[in-house]
Amino acid sequence: NPPDFWNDPRYNHPEQPVVGVSWDDANAYCRWAGKRLPTEAEWEKSARGGLIGKRFPWGDEPSHDYANYAGTVGNDIWSGTSPVGSFAPNNYGLYDMSGNVFEWCADWYDKNYYSKSPKDNPKGPASGTTRVVRGGGFGYTANNLRVSDRFGSYFPNRKYPLVGFRCAKDATQ
């Protein structure tokens, strides 16, 4: 299905991230493209870009020079979504891992999951009522940009104006 904001000029420029898609639609698109949504653990590892123990993809201090969030300061000149790639990529070459829009992850949400999950490559709970989104968004504070920050109040069949997605692929692809 087309995104909810397909005809909204605030969200439909070709360089903007796709928003207004449900988890179900994002998952279907990834499968159609021969890929999948990343697990929450994969998303976090990718967002860190190799910077182990840092709060943000670029280090420990929030900065409008590296992300689109909560206002217009420094390099962050957008009051809505910014064009993809407006800020420097992280050390893995990935753009916009924090800020701009939240991103759907494959996992169901359980606030206590990581206290009982496998240590290596956890895949998330087997079931739930809401899905995980990560990454923070343009209307949120720096605290929401932390690579460890997780949100679980998003229903998979609903479309949200600040939630998009990115596809992941297996190492063999």
XYZ file of N, CA and C in Angstrom:
519
model
N 0.837 -1.187 0.000
C 0.000 0.000 0.000
C 0.879 1.247 0.000
N 0.438 2.314 -0.631
C 1.224 3.544 -0.577
C 1.251 4.098 0.847
N 2.330 4.797 1.205
C 2.400 5.411 2.533
C 1.268 6.423 2.730
N 0.864 6.616 3.968
C -0.207 7.555 4.285
C 0.098 8.979 3.823
N 1.344 9.356 3.775
C 1.723 10.736 3.471
C 2.263 10.891 2.055
N 1.890 9.982 1.182
C 2.364 9.959 -0.195
C 2.106 11.278 -0.905
N 0.983 11.925 -0.618
C 0.610 13.180 -1.268
C 0.858 14.410 -0.398
N 1.556 14.253 0.702
C 1.837 15.359 1.611
C 3.223 15.927 1.297
N 3.326 17.171 0.846
C 4.623 17.729 0.458
C 5.652 17.802 1.589
N 5.205 17.697 2.835
C 6.167 17.684 3.953
C 6.928 16.365 4.023
N 6.383 15.307 3.403
C 6.974 13.975 3.540
C 7.224 13.253 2.220
N 6.889 13.822 1.082
C 6.936 13.018 -0.135
C 8.009 13.396 -1.143
N 8.955 14.236 -0.769
C 10.044 14.566 -1.685
C 10.887 13.312 -1.913
N 11.375 13.082 -3.115
C 12.144 11.853 -3.392
C 13.353 11.621 -2.487
N 13.883 12.685 -1.879
C 15.052 12.520 -1.002
C 14.677 12.332 0.467
N 13.391 12.426 0.785
C 12.939 12.260 2.162
C 12.857 10.772 2.505
N 12.978 10.427 3.786
C 12.749 9.036 4.181
C 11.270 8.684 4.018
N 10.991 7.461 3.712
C 9.599 7.012 3.611
C 9.034 6.873 5.018
N 7.912 7.515 5.262
C 7.211 7.422 6.552
C 5.749 7.115 6.268
N 5.008 6.833 7.329
C 3.586 6.561 7.160
C 3.317 5.173 6.622
N 4.223 4.247 6.921
C 4.018 2.847 6.536
C 3.908 2.014 7.804
N 3.012 1.070 7.795
C 2.862 0.174 8.934
C 4.031 -0.809 8.962
N 4.197 -1.484 10.087
C 5.204 -2.544 10.169
C 4.886 -3.613 9.138
N 3.600 -3.939 9.008
C 3.192 -4.959 8.044
C 3.615 -4.573 6.628
N 3.401 -3.306 6.253
C 3.789 -2.846 4.920
C 5.310 -2.814 4.755
N 6.027 -2.334 5.773
C 7.489 -2.290 5.702
C 8.057 -3.701 5.572
N 7.523 -4.622 6.338
C 7.972 -6.011 6.277
C 7.696 -6.608 4.893
N 6.511 -6.340 4.346
C 6.164 -6.845 3.010
C 7.098 -6.260 1.952
N 7.421 -4.975 2.058
C 8.332 -4.359 1.094
C 9.714 -5.008 1.172
N 10.224 -5.179 2.378
C 11.543 -5.799 2.536
C 11.563 -7.194 1.920
N 10.535 -7.982 2.168
C 10.455 -9.327 1.586
C 10.405 -9.240 0.059
N 9.611 -8.299 -0.482
C 9.517 -8.107 -1.924
C 10.896 -7.778 -2.518
N 11.692 -7.004 -1.779
C 13.026 -6.604 -2.232
C 14.086 -7.686 -1.978
N 13.665 -8.848 -1.439
C 14.619 -9.911 -1.146
C 15.428 -9.667 0.109
N 14.905 -8.835 0.988
C 15.595 -8.498 2.236
C 14.630 -8.709 3.397
N 14.900 -8.040 4.529
C 14.060 -8.173 5.717
C 14.270 -6.955 6.598
N 13.398 -6.787 7.571
C 13.624 -5.753 8.577
C 14.739 -6.222 9.509
N 15.579 -5.324 9.997
C 16.625 -5.740 10.934
C 16.038 -6.093 12.290
N 16.683 -7.019 12.984
C 16.293 -7.245 14.370
C 16.717 -6.020 15.172
N 16.184 -5.899 16.352
C 16.551 -4.776 17.217
C 18.048 -4.789 17.527
N 18.587 -5.966 17.783
C 20.021 -6.083 18.083
C 20.868 -5.701 16.865
N 20.452 -6.117 15.681
C 21.179 -5.740 14.466
C 21.122 -4.230 14.252
N 19.939 -3.654 14.483
C 19.805 -2.212 14.312
C 20.780 -1.480 15.231
N 20.830 -1.893 16.511
C 21.707 -1.200 17.461
C 23.170 -1.358 17.097
N 23.584 -2.557 16.725
C 24.984 -2.761 16.335
C 25.319 -1.907 15.115
N 24.414 -1.860 14.157
C 24.635 -1.045 12.959
C 24.687 0.438 13.305
N 23.802 0.885 14.197
C 23.777 2.294 14.589
C 25.073 2.692 15.282
N 25.625 1.806 16.084
C 26.865 2.119 16.795
C 28.038 2.301 15.826
N 27.989 1.647 14.690
C 29.054 1.823 13.711
C 30.424 1.474 14.240
N 30.496 0.545 15.179
C 31.776 0.133 15.746
C 32.203 0.915 16.970
N 31.464 1.949 17.345
C 31.806 2.734 18.533
C 31.175 2.074 19.758
N 31.844 1.108 20.315
C 31.319 0.349 21.446
C 31.218 1.237 22.683
N 30.059 1.183 23.327
C 29.865 1.897 24.581
C 29.544 3.368 24.434
N 29.448 3.879 23.222
C 29.106 5.295 23.027
C 27.596 5.467 23.022
N 27.138 6.639 23.411
C 25.702 6.906 23.505
C 25.048 7.137 22.149
N 25.789 7.713 21.218
C 25.254 8.079 19.916
C 26.146 7.493 18.819
N 25.704 7.449 17.587
C 26.534 6.892 16.515
C 27.847 7.647 16.286
N 27.962 8.873 16.791
C 29.146 9.697 16.590
C 29.955 9.895 17.863
N 29.470 9.471 19.021
C 30.188 9.665 20.282
C 29.234 9.766 21.457
N 29.638 10.502 22.496
C 28.852 10.555 23.725
C 28.000 11.807 23.912
N 28.185 12.816 23.090
C 27.439 14.060 23.261
C 26.433 14.249 22.128
N 25.201 14.654 22.461
C 24.235 14.934 21.400
C 24.685 16.145 20.598
N 24.334 16.180 19.321
C 24.740 17.318 18.499
C 23.854 17.451 17.269
N 23.382 18.661 17.038
C 22.627 18.959 15.826
C 23.537 18.963 14.594
N 24.840 18.835 14.800
C 25.755 18.728 13.662
C 25.738 17.330 13.063
N 25.143 16.349 13.785
C 25.139 14.954 13.327
C 23.752 14.358 13.131
N 22.706 15.074 13.557
C 21.372 14.473 13.478
C 20.272 15.533 13.440
N 19.150 15.159 12.864
C 17.959 15.996 12.786
C 17.038 15.630 13.947
N 16.908 16.548 14.911
C 16.039 16.311 16.072
C 15.698 17.632 16.747
N 14.589 17.687 17.415
C 14.168 18.758 18.329
C 14.646 20.161 17.981
N 14.235 20.682 16.871
C 14.534 22.072 16.550
C 15.548 22.235 15.434
N 15.902 23.476 15.175
C 16.843 23.797 14.100
C 18.033 24.546 14.688
N 19.167 23.867 14.764
C 20.397 24.423 15.312
C 21.554 23.840 14.510
N 22.608 24.594 14.298
C 23.792 24.080 13.619
C 23.474 23.554 12.227
N 23.937 22.334 11.936
C 23.679 21.703 10.637
C 22.246 21.219 10.494
N 21.498 21.215 11.566
C 20.109 20.749 11.558
C 19.193 21.928 11.245
N 18.868 22.099 9.973
C 18.086 23.252 9.538
C 16.639 22.896 9.205
N 16.215 21.656 9.479
C 14.891 21.190 9.086
C 13.937 21.148 10.269
N 12.730 21.639 10.065
C 11.708 21.550 11.103
C 10.915 20.252 10.967
N 11.059 19.563 9.845
C 10.460 18.247 9.604
C 11.557 17.275 9.249
N 11.243 16.294 8.423
C 12.275 15.339 8.022
C 13.319 16.030 7.154
N 14.545 15.572 7.267
C 15.627 16.079 6.416
C 15.852 15.095 5.277
N 16.406 15.560 4.159
C 16.738 14.626 3.086
C 17.700 13.552 3.598
N 17.517 12.335 3.150
C 18.390 11.231 3.560
C 19.833 11.590 3.206
N 20.743 11.360 4.137
C 22.157 11.631 3.900
C 22.558 13.080 4.127
N 21.743 13.865 4.804
C 22.082 15.264 5.079
C 23.197 15.398 6.104
N 23.433 14.358 6.870
C 24.481 14.364 7.887
C 25.490 13.271 7.539
N 26.676 13.379 8.073
C 27.729 12.406 7.781
C 27.313 10.998 8.213
N 27.764 9.970 7.487
C 27.447 8.599 7.884
C 28.246 8.189 9.120
N 27.795 7.109 9.767
C 28.570 6.574 10.885
C 29.769 5.790 10.341
N 30.517 5.156 11.208
C 31.733 4.453 10.788
C 31.476 3.233 9.918
N 30.232 2.773 9.825
C 29.871 1.686 8.909
C 29.326 2.225 7.590
N 29.301 3.548 7.433
C 28.799 4.153 6.212
C 27.289 4.274 6.157
N 26.627 4.148 7.293
C 25.160 4.208 7.350
C 24.707 5.612 7.746
N 23.730 6.129 7.029
C 23.210 7.463 7.272
C 21.971 7.427 8.167
N 21.804 8.491 8.932
C 20.567 8.750 9.680
C 20.147 7.623 10.624
N 21.108 7.012 11.284
C 20.757 5.969 12.246
C 20.129 6.567 13.499
N 20.421 7.809 13.795
C 19.770 8.508 14.904
C 19.234 9.824 14.374
N 17.998 10.125 14.736
C 17.367 11.337 14.273
C 16.603 11.113 12.975
N 15.976 12.144 12.512
C 15.149 12.163 11.311
C 13.850 11.398 11.529
N 13.845 10.071 11.459
C 12.636 9.288 11.734
C 12.986 8.035 12.519
N 12.043 7.554 13.302
C 12.178 6.249 13.939
C 12.127 5.182 12.854
N 12.631 3.994 13.153
C 12.634 2.908 12.174
C 12.080 1.633 12.789
N 11.204 0.979 12.026
C 10.665 -0.317 12.452
C 11.784 -1.340 12.548
N 11.716 -2.184 13.563
C 12.586 -3.360 13.687
C 11.713 -4.609 13.599
N 12.318 -5.736 13.345
C 11.575 -6.984 13.196
C 10.943 -7.455 14.506
N 11.508 -7.082 15.638
C 11.138 -7.645 16.934
C 9.802 -7.163 17.496
N 9.149 -8.080 18.194
C 8.056 -7.697 19.090
C 8.686 -7.007 20.287
N 7.951 -6.147 20.953
C 8.474 -5.425 22.105
C 8.137 -6.135 23.408
N 9.142 -6.239 24.260
C 8.984 -6.697 25.643
C 10.012 -5.903 26.439
N 9.550 -5.043 27.342
C 10.493 -4.161 28.042
C 11.533 -4.935 28.845
N 11.258 -6.176 29.230
C 12.207 -6.971 30.010
C 12.952 -8.015 29.177
N 12.786 -7.989 27.873
C 13.354 -9.040 27.024
C 14.861 -9.207 27.206
N 15.598 -8.111 27.254
C 17.056 -8.234 27.297
C 17.585 -8.766 28.626
N 16.775 -8.760 29.665
C 17.222 -9.351 30.933
C 17.182 -10.878 30.872
N 16.484 -11.438 29.874
C 16.366 -12.899 29.773
C 16.731 -13.429 28.383
N 17.246 -12.570 27.516
C 17.539 -12.965 26.131
C 18.897 -13.657 26.010
N 19.121 -14.361 24.900
C 20.459 -14.899 24.648
C 21.458 -13.743 24.544
N 22.690 -13.977 24.943
C 23.709 -12.925 24.909
C 24.071 -12.543 23.481
N 24.190 -13.531 22.602
C 24.607 -13.275 21.231
C 23.418 -13.268 20.277
N 23.304 -12.205 19.507
C 22.327 -12.065 18.440
C 20.896 -12.431 18.842
N 20.342 -11.781 19.865
C 18.957 -12.076 20.256
C 17.983 -11.699 19.141
N 16.954 -12.484 18.985
C 15.977 -12.286 17.904
C 14.676 -11.664 18.371
N 14.557 -11.327 19.632
C 13.334 -10.726 20.140
C 12.337 -11.778 20.582
N 11.303 -11.362 21.304
C 10.281 -12.290 21.773
C 9.535 -12.934 20.606
N 8.948 -14.084 20.843
C 8.216 -14.815 19.800
C 6.876 -14.175 19.472
N 6.329 -13.382 20.389
C 5.030 -12.767 20.135
C 4.911 -11.503 20.970
N 3.850 -10.741 20.706
C 3.599 -9.521 21.448
C 2.451 -8.767 20.822
N 2.225 -7.551 21.295
C 1.158 -6.732 20.720
C 1.712 -5.511 19.994
N 2.928 -5.077 20.345
C 3.539 -3.925 19.685
C 4.927 -4.304 19.170
N 5.394 -3.539 18.200
C 6.715 -3.761 17.598
C 7.688 -2.676 18.057
N 8.962 -2.987 17.966
C 10.019 -2.068 18.363
C 10.304 -1.073 17.239
N 10.497 0.183 17.615
C 11.077 1.173 16.716
C 12.304 1.750 17.400
N 13.276 2.152 16.589
C 14.532 2.689 17.119
C 14.926 3.939 16.336
N 15.785 4.755 16.923
C 16.442 5.812 16.186
C 16.060 7.247 16.480
N 14.963 7.497 17.126
C 14.584 8.875 17.381
C 14.048 9.558 16.136
N 13.462 10.713 16.307
C 12.868 11.411 15.186
C 13.048 12.910 15.286
N 12.706 13.608 14.218
C 12.941 15.050 14.149
C 12.208 15.832 15.224
N 11.133 15.341 15.756
C 10.390 16.066 16.781
C 10.715 15.642 18.196
N 11.748 14.861 18.377
C 12.059 14.307 19.698
C 13.374 14.844 20.239
N 13.636 14.595 21.519
C 14.829 15.129 22.180
C 16.059 14.270 21.901
N 17.203 14.791 22.287
C 18.469 14.079 22.108
C 18.467 12.752 22.855
N 17.779 12.680 23.972
C 17.721 11.439 24.732
C 17.184 10.286 23.880
N 16.250 10.590 22.981
C 15.670 9.564 22.119
C 16.598 9.138 20.979
N 17.698 9.839 20.791
C 18.671 9.502 19.748
C 19.675 8.450 20.197
N 19.739 8.203 21.493
C 20.723 7.242 22.000
C 20.548 5.899 21.301
N 21.645 5.268 20.912
C 21.535 3.993 20.194
C 20.931 2.897 21.059
N 20.934 3.056 22.356
C 20.335 2.056 23.242
C 18.858 2.329 23.517
N 18.358 3.478 23.094
C 16.967 3.840 23.380
C 16.026 2.992 22.530
N 14.991 2.443 23.164
C 14.047 1.569 22.459
C 12.630 1.966 22.795
N 11.772 1.831 21.803
C 10.369 2.204 21.951
C 9.511 1.013 21.564
N 8.444 0.794 22.292
C 7.604 -0.356 22.020
C 6.116 -0.080 22.049
N 5.721 1.138 21.799
C 4.289 1.446 21.835
C 3.693 1.594 20.435
N 4.275 0.922 19.472
C 3.851 1.060 18.079
C 3.189 -0.233 17.597
N 1.947 -0.101 17.141
C 1.184 -1.253 16.687
C 1.528 -1.563 15.229
N 1.758 -2.836 14.892
C 2.254 -3.187 13.561
C 1.307 -2.878 12.409
N 0.032 -2.720 12.679
C -0.917 -2.449 11.599
C -1.217 -0.957 11.439
N -0.578 -0.104 12.226
C -0.817 1.340 12.150
C 0.328 2.043 11.431
N 0.006 3.204 10.872
C 0.991 4.021 10.164
C 1.222 5.299 10.962
N 2.498 5.665 11.131
C 2.857 6.813 11.945
C 3.690 7.793 11.114
N 3.466 9.105 11.285
C 4.186 10.083 10.465
C 5.676 10.205 10.765
N 6.117 9.697 11.906
C 7.542 9.780 12.253
C 8.237 8.425 12.235
N 7.598 7.416 11.629
C 8.192 6.074 11.604
C 8.377 5.619 10.164
N 9.613 5.234 9.863
C 9.968 4.679 8.563
C 10.638 3.334 8.759
N 11.489 2.956 7.836
C 12.174 1.664 7.948
C 13.389 1.646 7.049
N 14.234 0.658 7.264
C 15.326 0.348 6.356
C 15.400 -1.155 6.235
N 15.838 -1.631 5.115
C 15.950 -3.071 4.881
C 17.313 -3.570 5.357
N 17.347 -4.813 5.756
C 18.596 -5.493 6.099
C 18.732 -6.681 5.150
N 19.948 -7.115 4.984
C 20.148 -8.317 4.182
C 21.069 -9.250 4.927
N 20.965 -10.513 4.639
C 21.830 -11.497 5.261
C 23.229 -11.386 4.666
N 24.230 -11.794 5.415
C 25.621 -11.686 4.957
C 25.851 -12.425 3.645
N 25.052 -13.420 3.362
C 25.242 -14.194 2.135
C 24.660 -13.497 0.907
N 23.901 -12.410 1.100
C 23.295 -11.703 -0.030
C 24.250 -10.703 -0.628
